[in-house]
Amino acid sequence: MREEFKTIDIGELKETLEGRKVKIAGWIYTKNVLGKLIFYRIRDGTGIIQVAIKRGEIPEDEFEEAAKALRESSVSIEGILRRDPRAPNGLEVRAKNVKILGESLEDYPIKPGETVEFLLDNRHLHIRGLKMSAVMRIRAKTINIMREWLEKRGYVEVHAPTLITAACEGGATLFEVKYFDRKAYLTQSSQLYLEALIYSLGKVYTIQPSFRAEKSRTRRHLTEFWHLEVEEAFASQEDIMRTEEELLIYTTERVKEECRRELSILGREIEKIEAPFRRITYDEAIEALNKEGLKIKVGEDFGVPHEERLCKIFGYPLFVMHYPREIRAFYHKPSSDPRRVICHDLLIWPYGEIIGGGQRIDDYNELLARIKESKLDPSEYRWYLDLRKFGSVPHSGFGLGVERFVAYLCKLDHIRDAIPFPRTPARVYP
Ligand code: NSS
């Protein structure tokens, strides 16, 4: 009576279902053959469950096949759910039928003790692991929660082109692509297009990939990363920083609540973050670093040791504001001190800057002068300059690196594990 077995996700199996006839489908995570008894642990992407297969309790040919099946073979199992204190989560399926659906053709190559390089070469298989699955669920939740929050606040989701012709963050990290008979680039940031879209929609955001041809092989750089960017008309830097605080606190708290199982697989307890986040100026940061013996001159950008020290001295999340104009992109609005711009980075140790944002220049002539000063070609930015010609408004925005935020939430050693198929200078495969 096949229909009596109820198909169920492993994650839904719980003690109250004890004695029920259940049907599960998944992959053999581990297998242990003890004479007349086979133990599987089966995973299906929602959870993991022990299955006990006893000779005599299932058809003999099925028992033989079940005993032979290699790790990661896909299986469908009908059985009775039982409590078993010896099972990893206190539950076990006692098999009545075992069907091997897709047999593994050889020994599964992912084993404990493999090198990082080997695992990256076999990423398509490595992502099946419990830890990687947990991170991907947290990543998905994080993005959904942020999107939900932004929608509730009236931000409208938009999409900007990936193929572009003019740099947003400076030319050094552009990937060039052949675009028929001309040159184009992969976008570094959707910001300039978001700025155009605030004139139609007021408050906008996007979550899409950005590309940076950054050779830096650090634990926090990818060449392709997902970028949450927000842009808002009539907003000051102060307004947008408050938005960032609320978004991060809300998302962190909800991830804590809704990803308990995944966080416990990762052994991660996320610390509480509270608003307002500590704020310092670039000049204060330089002074504090020099006082601590880390030599850095005004006009230099922070490296990893500087960020680490700043987070140690001031705590984190830490806003560092008002950088010198020469080390920031052309679009930033100058502050009351014209050598500084109205911008901020948000630092979280050890992932460094997870947000960059600020207020944009809204005056046509000022923007034109800055484009020229930055040795950029104004003709390439004609449409962007136009925005300051027709009803310009004060406006601000920010960009958050999704993988850096997920790496923080999951406390990952390397940002590449916050994305299933990472792209780094050394890796575009698989
Ligand atoms: O260069 S940013 O600091 N700022 C911008 O691109 C602005 N145009 C964003 C905006 O205001 N709309 O990058 C923003 C964030 C940064 O804080 C990181 O979290 C992330 O994007 N980011 C990266 N993540 C991973 N890998 C790389 N290479 C990377 N570069 C930036």
Coordinates of C-alpha atoms and ligand atoms in Angstrom, one line a residue:
M1 CA 0.0 0.0 0.0
R2 CA 2.5 2.5 -1.3
E3 CA 0.1 5.5 -0.9
E4 CA 0.1 5.1 2.8
F5 CA 3.6 6.5 3.0
K6 CA 3.6 10.3 3.2
T7 CA 6.2 12.1 1.2
I8 CA 8.0 14.6 3.5
D9 CA 11.1 16.8 3.6
I10 CA 13.6 15.5 6.1
G11 CA 13.6 18.9 7.8
E12 CA 10.0 18.4 8.6
L13 CA 10.5 15.1 10.5
K14 CA 9.8 15.6 14.2
E15 CA 9.1 13.5 17.3
T16 CA 5.4 14.1 17.1
L17 CA 5.3 12.1 13.9
E18 CA 6.7 9.0 15.6
G19 CA 5.1 5.9 14.2
R20 CA 4.1 7.5 10.9
K21 CA 4.8 5.9 7.6
V22 CA 7.0 8.4 5.8
K23 CA 8.7 8.6 2.4
I24 CA 11.9 10.5 2.0
A25 CA 14.2 11.1 -0.9
G26 CA 17.8 12.4 -0.8
W27 CA 21.4 11.5 -1.0
I28 CA 23.5 9.0 1.0
Y29 CA 25.6 11.2 3.2
T30 CA 27.2 8.4 5.2
K31 CA 26.8 4.6 5.0
N32 CA 27.7 2.0 7.6
V33 CA 27.2 -1.7 7.0
L34 CA 27.1 -3.9 10.1
G35 CA 26.3 -7.4 8.9
K36 CA 22.5 -7.6 8.7
L37 CA 22.0 -3.9 9.4
I38 CA 22.8 -0.9 7.2
F39 CA 22.8 2.6 8.6
Y40 CA 22.5 5.5 6.2
R41 CA 22.4 9.1 7.0
I42 CA 20.4 10.7 4.3
R43 CA 20.4 14.4 3.5
D44 CA 17.9 16.2 1.2
G45 CA 18.9 19.8 1.5
T46 CA 16.4 20.5 4.2
G47 CA 17.9 18.3 6.9
I48 CA 19.6 15.0 7.7
I49 CA 18.2 11.8 9.1
Q50 CA 19.4 8.4 10.1
V51 CA 17.9 5.4 8.3
A52 CA 18.2 1.8 9.6
I53 CA 17.8 -0.9 7.0
K54 CA 17.5 -4.4 8.4
R55 CA 17.9 -7.6 6.4
G56 CA 14.5 -9.4 6.3
E57 CA 12.6 -6.1 6.8
I58 CA 12.9 -5.1 3.1
P59 CA 13.0 -7.1 -0.1
E60 CA 16.3 -9.0 -0.3
D61 CA 17.3 -7.5 -3.7
E62 CA 16.8 -4.0 -2.3
F63 CA 18.9 -4.9 0.8
E64 CA 21.8 -6.1 -1.5
E65 CA 21.6 -2.9 -3.5
A66 CA 21.4 -0.7 -0.5
A67 CA 24.5 -2.4 0.9
K68 CA 26.4 -1.8 -2.3
A69 CA 25.4 1.8 -3.0
L70 CA 28.2 4.3 -2.7
R71 CA 28.1 7.7 -0.9
E72 CA 26.1 10.4 -2.6
S73 CA 23.9 7.9 -4.5
S74 CA 20.4 9.3 -4.6
V75 CA 17.7 7.2 -2.9
S76 CA 14.1 7.1 -2.1
I77 CA 13.1 5.4 1.1
E78 CA 9.8 4.4 2.7
G79 CA 9.7 3.5 6.3
I80 CA 8.4 4.1 9.8
L81 CA 9.6 7.1 11.8
R82 CA 11.0 6.1 15.2
R83 CA 12.6 7.8 18.1
D84 CA 16.1 6.6 18.7
P85 CA 18.3 8.2 21.3
R86 CA 21.4 6.9 19.5
A87 CA 20.5 8.7 16.2
P88 CA 22.1 12.2 15.7
N89 CA 18.9 14.1 16.2
G90 CA 17.0 11.5 18.2
L91 CA 15.0 10.2 15.2
E92 CA 15.4 7.3 12.8
V93 CA 13.5 6.0 9.8
R94 CA 13.2 2.2 9.9
A95 CA 13.2 1.3 6.2
K96 CA 10.5 -0.8 4.5
N97 CA 11.6 0.0 1.0
V98 CA 14.8 1.3 -0.4
K99 CA 15.2 2.4 -4.1
I100 CA 18.5 3.5 -5.4
L101 CA 17.6 6.2 -8.0
G102 CA 21.0 7.5 -9.2
E103 CA 23.9 5.4 -8.2
S104 CA 27.3 7.1 -7.6
L105 CA 29.5 5.6 -10.3
E106 CA 32.7 5.9 -8.3
D107 CA 33.9 6.8 -4.8
Y108 CA 32.8 10.3 -3.9
P109 CA 35.9 12.4 -4.0
I110 CA 35.1 14.9 -1.2
K111 CA 36.7 13.4 1.9
P112 CA 37.9 14.9 5.2
G113 CA 41.4 16.4 4.9
E114 CA 41.2 17.5 1.3
T115 CA 43.2 20.7 0.4
V116 CA 41.4 24.0 -0.2
E117 CA 42.5 23.9 -3.8
F118 CA 41.0 20.5 -4.3
L119 CA 37.8 21.5 -2.8
L120 CA 37.6 24.6 -5.0
D121 CA 38.4 22.5 -8.1
N122 CA 35.4 20.3 -7.0
R123 CA 33.2 23.1 -5.9
H124 CA 30.2 21.6 -7.8
L125 CA 30.4 18.7 -5.4
H126 CA 31.7 20.5 -2.3
I127 CA 28.6 22.7 -2.1
R128 CA 26.6 19.6 -1.1
G129 CA 28.2 19.6 2.3
L130 CA 26.3 20.5 5.4
K131 CA 28.3 23.7 6.1
M132 CA 28.1 25.0 2.6
S133 CA 24.4 24.3 2.5
A134 CA 24.0 26.1 5.8
V135 CA 25.8 29.2 4.5
M136 CA 23.8 29.2 1.3
R137 CA 20.5 29.1 3.3
I138 CA 21.7 32.0 5.4
R139 CA 22.8 33.9 2.3
A140 CA 19.3 33.4 0.8
K141 CA 17.6 34.5 4.0
T142 CA 19.8 37.5 4.4
I143 CA 19.0 38.7 0.9
N144 CA 15.3 38.1 1.3
I145 CA 15.2 39.9 4.7
M146 CA 17.0 42.9 3.4
R147 CA 14.7 43.0 0.3
E148 CA 11.6 42.8 2.5
W149 CA 12.9 45.6 4.8
L150 CA 13.6 47.9 1.9
E151 CA 10.2 47.1 0.3
K152 CA 8.4 48.0 3.5
R153 CA 10.3 51.3 3.6
G154 CA 9.1 52.2 0.1
Y155 CA 12.3 51.5 -1.8
V156 CA 11.7 50.2 -5.3
E157 CA 13.8 47.4 -6.8
V158 CA 15.5 48.3 -10.1
H159 CA 18.1 46.7 -12.3
A160 CA 21.0 48.4 -14.0
P161 CA 23.1 47.2 -16.9
T162 CA 26.0 44.9 -16.5
L163 CA 27.6 46.1 -19.7
I164 CA 28.6 49.7 -19.4
T165 CA 31.0 52.2 -21.0
A166 CA 32.1 54.5 -18.2
A167 CA 33.7 53.7 -14.8
C168 CA 32.0 54.4 -11.5
E169 CA 34.8 53.6 -9.1
G170 CA 37.8 54.5 -11.2
G171 CA 39.3 52.8 -14.2
A172 CA 41.9 50.6 -12.5
T173 CA 39.6 47.7 -11.7
L174 CA 37.4 47.6 -14.9
F175 CA 37.0 44.3 -16.8
E176 CA 37.1 45.1 -20.5
V177 CA 34.8 43.2 -22.8
K178 CA 34.6 43.2 -26.6
Y179 CA 31.3 44.7 -27.5
F180 CA 30.9 44.0 -31.3
D181 CA 33.3 46.6 -32.8
R182 CA 33.8 48.6 -29.7
K183 CA 35.0 48.4 -26.1
A184 CA 32.7 48.0 -23.1
Y185 CA 33.2 47.1 -19.5
L186 CA 31.6 45.0 -16.8
T187 CA 30.0 47.3 -14.2
Q188 CA 31.8 48.0 -10.9
S189 CA 28.7 49.4 -9.3
S190 CA 25.1 50.3 -10.4
Q191 CA 25.2 53.6 -8.5
L192 CA 25.3 55.9 -11.5
Y193 CA 22.2 54.3 -12.9
L194 CA 20.5 54.2 -9.6
E195 CA 21.1 57.9 -9.4
A196 CA 19.2 58.3 -12.7
L197 CA 16.3 56.1 -11.4
I198 CA 15.7 58.2 -8.3
Y199 CA 14.2 60.8 -10.6
S200 CA 11.5 58.3 -11.6
L201 CA 11.0 56.5 -8.4
G202 CA 12.5 58.5 -5.5
K203 CA 13.9 55.7 -3.4
V204 CA 15.5 52.7 -5.2
Y205 CA 17.7 49.7 -4.6
T206 CA 19.2 46.8 -6.5
I207 CA 20.8 43.5 -5.7
Q208 CA 23.0 42.4 -8.6
P209 CA 26.6 41.5 -9.4
S210 CA 29.4 44.0 -9.6
F211 CA 32.8 43.2 -11.1
R212 CA 36.2 44.4 -10.0
A213 CA 39.4 43.3 -11.8
E214 CA 41.2 43.4 -8.4
K215 CA 44.3 41.3 -8.3
S216 CA 44.4 41.5 -4.5
R217 CA 44.2 37.9 -3.2
T218 CA 42.8 38.7 0.2
R219 CA 40.2 36.8 2.1
R220 CA 37.8 39.6 1.4
H221 CA 38.0 40.2 -2.4
L222 CA 36.1 38.6 -5.2
T223 CA 36.3 39.7 -8.8
E224 CA 32.5 39.2 -9.1
F225 CA 30.4 40.0 -6.0
W226 CA 26.7 40.7 -5.3
H227 CA 26.1 44.3 -4.5
L228 CA 23.1 45.7 -2.6
E229 CA 22.9 49.3 -3.5
V230 CA 20.5 51.9 -2.3
E231 CA 20.0 55.4 -3.6
E232 CA 17.6 58.0 -2.2
A233 CA 16.5 61.5 -3.4
F234 CA 16.4 64.3 -0.9
A235 CA 18.5 62.3 1.5
S236 CA 21.6 63.5 3.3
Q237 CA 24.5 61.3 4.3
E238 CA 23.1 61.3 7.9
D239 CA 19.7 59.9 6.6
I240 CA 21.4 57.2 4.6
M241 CA 23.7 56.2 7.5
R242 CA 20.6 55.7 9.7
T243 CA 19.1 53.6 7.0
E244 CA 22.2 51.4 7.0
E245 CA 22.1 51.0 10.8
E246 CA 18.5 50.0 10.8
L247 CA 18.9 47.6 7.9
L248 CA 21.9 45.9 9.4
I249 CA 20.4 45.5 12.9
Y250 CA 17.0 44.3 11.6
T251 CA 18.6 41.8 9.2
T252 CA 21.1 40.5 11.8
E253 CA 18.3 39.9 14.4
R254 CA 16.0 38.2 11.9
V255 CA 18.8 35.9 10.6
K256 CA 19.5 35.0 14.2
E257 CA 15.9 34.0 14.7
E258 CA 15.2 32.3 11.4
C259 CA 18.5 30.5 10.8
R260 CA 19.1 28.9 14.2
R261 CA 19.7 25.4 12.7
E262 CA 22.1 26.8 10.1
L263 CA 24.0 29.0 12.6
S264 CA 24.3 26.0 15.0
I265 CA 25.8 23.9 12.2
L266 CA 28.4 26.6 11.7
G267 CA 28.9 27.0 15.5
R268 CA 28.1 30.7 15.1
E269 CA 26.6 32.9 17.7
I270 CA 26.1 36.3 16.3
E271 CA 26.8 39.2 18.7
K272 CA 24.1 41.9 19.1
I273 CA 24.8 45.1 17.3
E274 CA 23.2 48.3 18.4
A275 CA 22.6 51.8 16.9
P276 CA 24.1 54.3 16.7
F277 CA 27.2 52.7 15.4
R278 CA 30.4 54.4 16.5
R279 CA 31.5 57.2 14.2
I280 CA 34.9 58.7 13.6
T281 CA 36.3 60.9 10.9
Y282 CA 39.2 59.9 8.6
D283 CA 41.4 62.5 10.3
E284 CA 40.6 61.1 13.8
A285 CA 41.4 57.6 12.4
I286 CA 44.8 58.8 11.1
E287 CA 45.6 60.4 14.4
A288 CA 44.7 57.4 16.4
L289 CA 46.7 55.1 14.2
N290 CA 49.8 57.2 14.4
K291 CA 49.4 57.4 18.1
E292 CA 49.5 53.6 18.2
G293 CA 52.6 53.5 16.1
L294 CA 51.1 52.6 12.8
K295 CA 52.6 55.2 10.5
I296 CA 50.1 56.5 8.0
K297 CA 49.9 59.9 6.3
V298 CA 46.9 62.0 5.5
G299 CA 45.9 61.1 1.9
E300 CA 46.7 57.4 2.2
D301 CA 43.9 54.8 2.3
F302 CA 43.6 52.2 5.0
G303 CA 45.0 48.7 4.6
V304 CA 44.1 45.6 6.5
P305 CA 46.4 46.3 9.5
H306 CA 44.9 49.8 9.8
E307 CA 41.3 48.6 9.7
E308 CA 42.1 45.9 12.2
R309 CA 43.6 48.5 14.6
L310 CA 40.8 50.9 14.1
C311 CA 38.2 48.2 14.9
K312 CA 40.3 47.3 18.0
I313 CA 40.5 50.8 19.3
F314 CA 37.0 52.0 18.5
G315 CA 35.0 48.8 18.3
Y316 CA 32.8 47.8 15.4
P317 CA 30.6 48.3 13.3
L318 CA 32.6 51.5 12.9
F319 CA 31.8 54.3 10.5
V320 CA 34.8 56.2 9.2
M321 CA 33.7 59.4 7.6
H322 CA 34.9 62.3 5.4
Y323 CA 37.8 60.9 3.5
P324 CA 40.2 63.1 1.4
R325 CA 38.7 63.7 -2.0
E326 CA 41.8 62.4 -3.8
I327 CA 41.2 58.9 -2.5
R328 CA 37.5 58.7 -3.2
A329 CA 35.6 58.5 -6.5
F330 CA 34.7 61.7 -8.4
Y331 CA 31.0 61.7 -7.6
H332 CA 31.3 62.5 -3.8
K333 CA 30.1 65.8 -2.6
P334 CA 32.8 67.9 -0.8
S335 CA 32.2 68.6 2.8
S336 CA 32.5 72.0 4.6
D337 CA 36.2 71.4 4.4
P338 CA 36.7 71.2 0.6
R339 CA 39.6 68.8 0.9
R340 CA 37.2 66.2 2.4
V341 CA 34.1 64.5 0.9
I342 CA 30.8 63.6 2.5
C343 CA 31.3 59.8 2.5
H344 CA 31.6 56.9 4.9
D345 CA 32.9 53.4 5.1
L346 CA 31.4 50.9 7.5
L347 CA 34.1 48.6 9.0
I348 CA 33.5 45.2 10.6
W349 CA 36.5 43.2 11.7
P350 CA 37.8 40.9 10.1
Y351 CA 35.9 41.6 6.9
G352 CA 36.9 45.2 6.6
E353 CA 34.7 47.6 4.8
I354 CA 31.3 46.1 4.2
I355 CA 29.6 49.3 3.2
G356 CA 30.7 52.3 1.2
G357 CA 28.4 55.3 0.8
G358 CA 27.8 59.0 1.0
Q359 CA 26.2 62.1 -0.5
R360 CA 26.6 62.8 -4.2
I361 CA 27.5 66.0 -6.0
D362 CA 24.3 67.6 -7.1
D363 CA 25.6 70.7 -8.9
Y364 CA 26.3 70.5 -12.6
N365 CA 29.4 72.7 -12.7
E366 CA 30.9 71.1 -9.6
L367 CA 30.4 67.6 -11.0
L368 CA 31.9 68.6 -14.4
A369 CA 35.0 70.1 -12.7
R370 CA 35.4 66.9 -10.6
I371 CA 35.2 64.7 -13.7
K372 CA 37.9 66.7 -15.4
E373 CA 40.0 66.8 -12.2
S374 CA 39.8 63.1 -12.1
K375 CA 41.1 62.9 -15.7
L376 CA 37.8 61.3 -16.9
D377 CA 36.3 62.2 -20.2
P378 CA 33.1 64.3 -19.7
S379 CA 31.6 63.1 -22.9
E380 CA 31.5 59.6 -21.4
Y381 CA 29.4 61.0 -18.6
R382 CA 27.0 63.2 -20.6
W383 CA 23.9 61.3 -19.4
Y384 CA 25.1 61.4 -15.8
L385 CA 25.8 65.1 -16.0
D386 CA 22.4 65.6 -17.5
L387 CA 20.8 64.5 -14.2
R388 CA 22.2 67.7 -12.6
K389 CA 20.7 69.8 -15.4
F390 CA 17.0 68.8 -15.0
G391 CA 15.7 69.2 -11.4
S392 CA 18.8 68.1 -9.5
V393 CA 18.3 67.1 -5.9
P394 CA 20.5 66.4 -2.9
H395 CA 20.8 62.6 -2.8
S396 CA 22.8 59.9 -1.0
G397 CA 23.2 56.2 -1.2
F398 CA 25.4 53.3 -0.3
G399 CA 26.6 49.9 -1.5
L400 CA 26.9 46.8 0.7
G401 CA 28.9 43.8 -0.3
V402 CA 26.6 40.8 0.1
E403 CA 29.4 38.3 0.5
R404 CA 31.2 40.3 3.1
F405 CA 28.0 40.7 5.1
V406 CA 27.2 36.9 4.8
A407 CA 30.8 36.1 5.7
Y408 CA 30.4 38.2 8.8
L409 CA 27.0 36.6 9.7
C410 CA 28.5 33.1 9.2
K411 CA 32.0 34.0 10.6
L412 CA 33.7 32.5 7.5
D413 CA 37.5 32.5 7.2
H414 CA 37.2 33.5 3.5
I415 CA 34.6 35.5 1.7
R416 CA 34.6 33.0 -1.2
D417 CA 32.6 30.6 1.0
A418 CA 29.8 33.1 1.1
I419 CA 29.0 32.4 -2.6
P420 CA 28.6 29.0 -4.2
F421 CA 30.9 29.5 -7.3
P422 CA 33.4 32.2 -6.3
R423 CA 35.3 34.2 -8.9
T424 CA 38.8 35.3 -7.8
P425 CA 41.9 36.3 -9.9
A426 CA 43.0 32.6 -9.9
R427 CA 39.6 31.0 -10.4
V428 CA 36.8 31.2 -13.0
Y429 CA 36.1 27.4 -12.9
P430 CA 33.9 25.6 -12.1
Ligands
NSS1 O1 33.6 50.6 -3.9 S1 32.6 50.6 -2.8 O2 33.1 50.9 -1.5 N1 31.5 51.7 -3.2 C1 30.8 51.6 -4.3 O3 30.9 50.8 -5.2 C2 29.7 52.7 -4.4 N2 29.4 53.0 -5.8 C3 28.4 52.0 -3.8 C4 27.3 53.0 -3.7 O4 27.3 54.0 -3.1 N3 26.2 52.7 -4.4 O5 32.0 49.2 -2.8 C5 30.8 49.0 -1.9 C6 31.0 47.7 -1.2 C7 32.2 47.6 -0.3 O6 32.0 48.2 0.9 C8 32.4 46.1 -0.2 O7 31.5 45.6 0.8 C9 31.9 45.6 -1.5 O8 31.1 46.6 -2.1 N4 33.0 45.3 -2.4 C10 33.5 44.1 -2.6 N5 33.1 42.9 -2.1 C11 33.8 41.8 -2.5 N6 34.9 41.8 -3.4 C12 35.3 43.0 -3.8 N7 36.3 43.0 -4.7 C13 34.6 44.2 -3.5 N8 34.7 45.5 -3.8 C14 33.8 46.1 -3.1

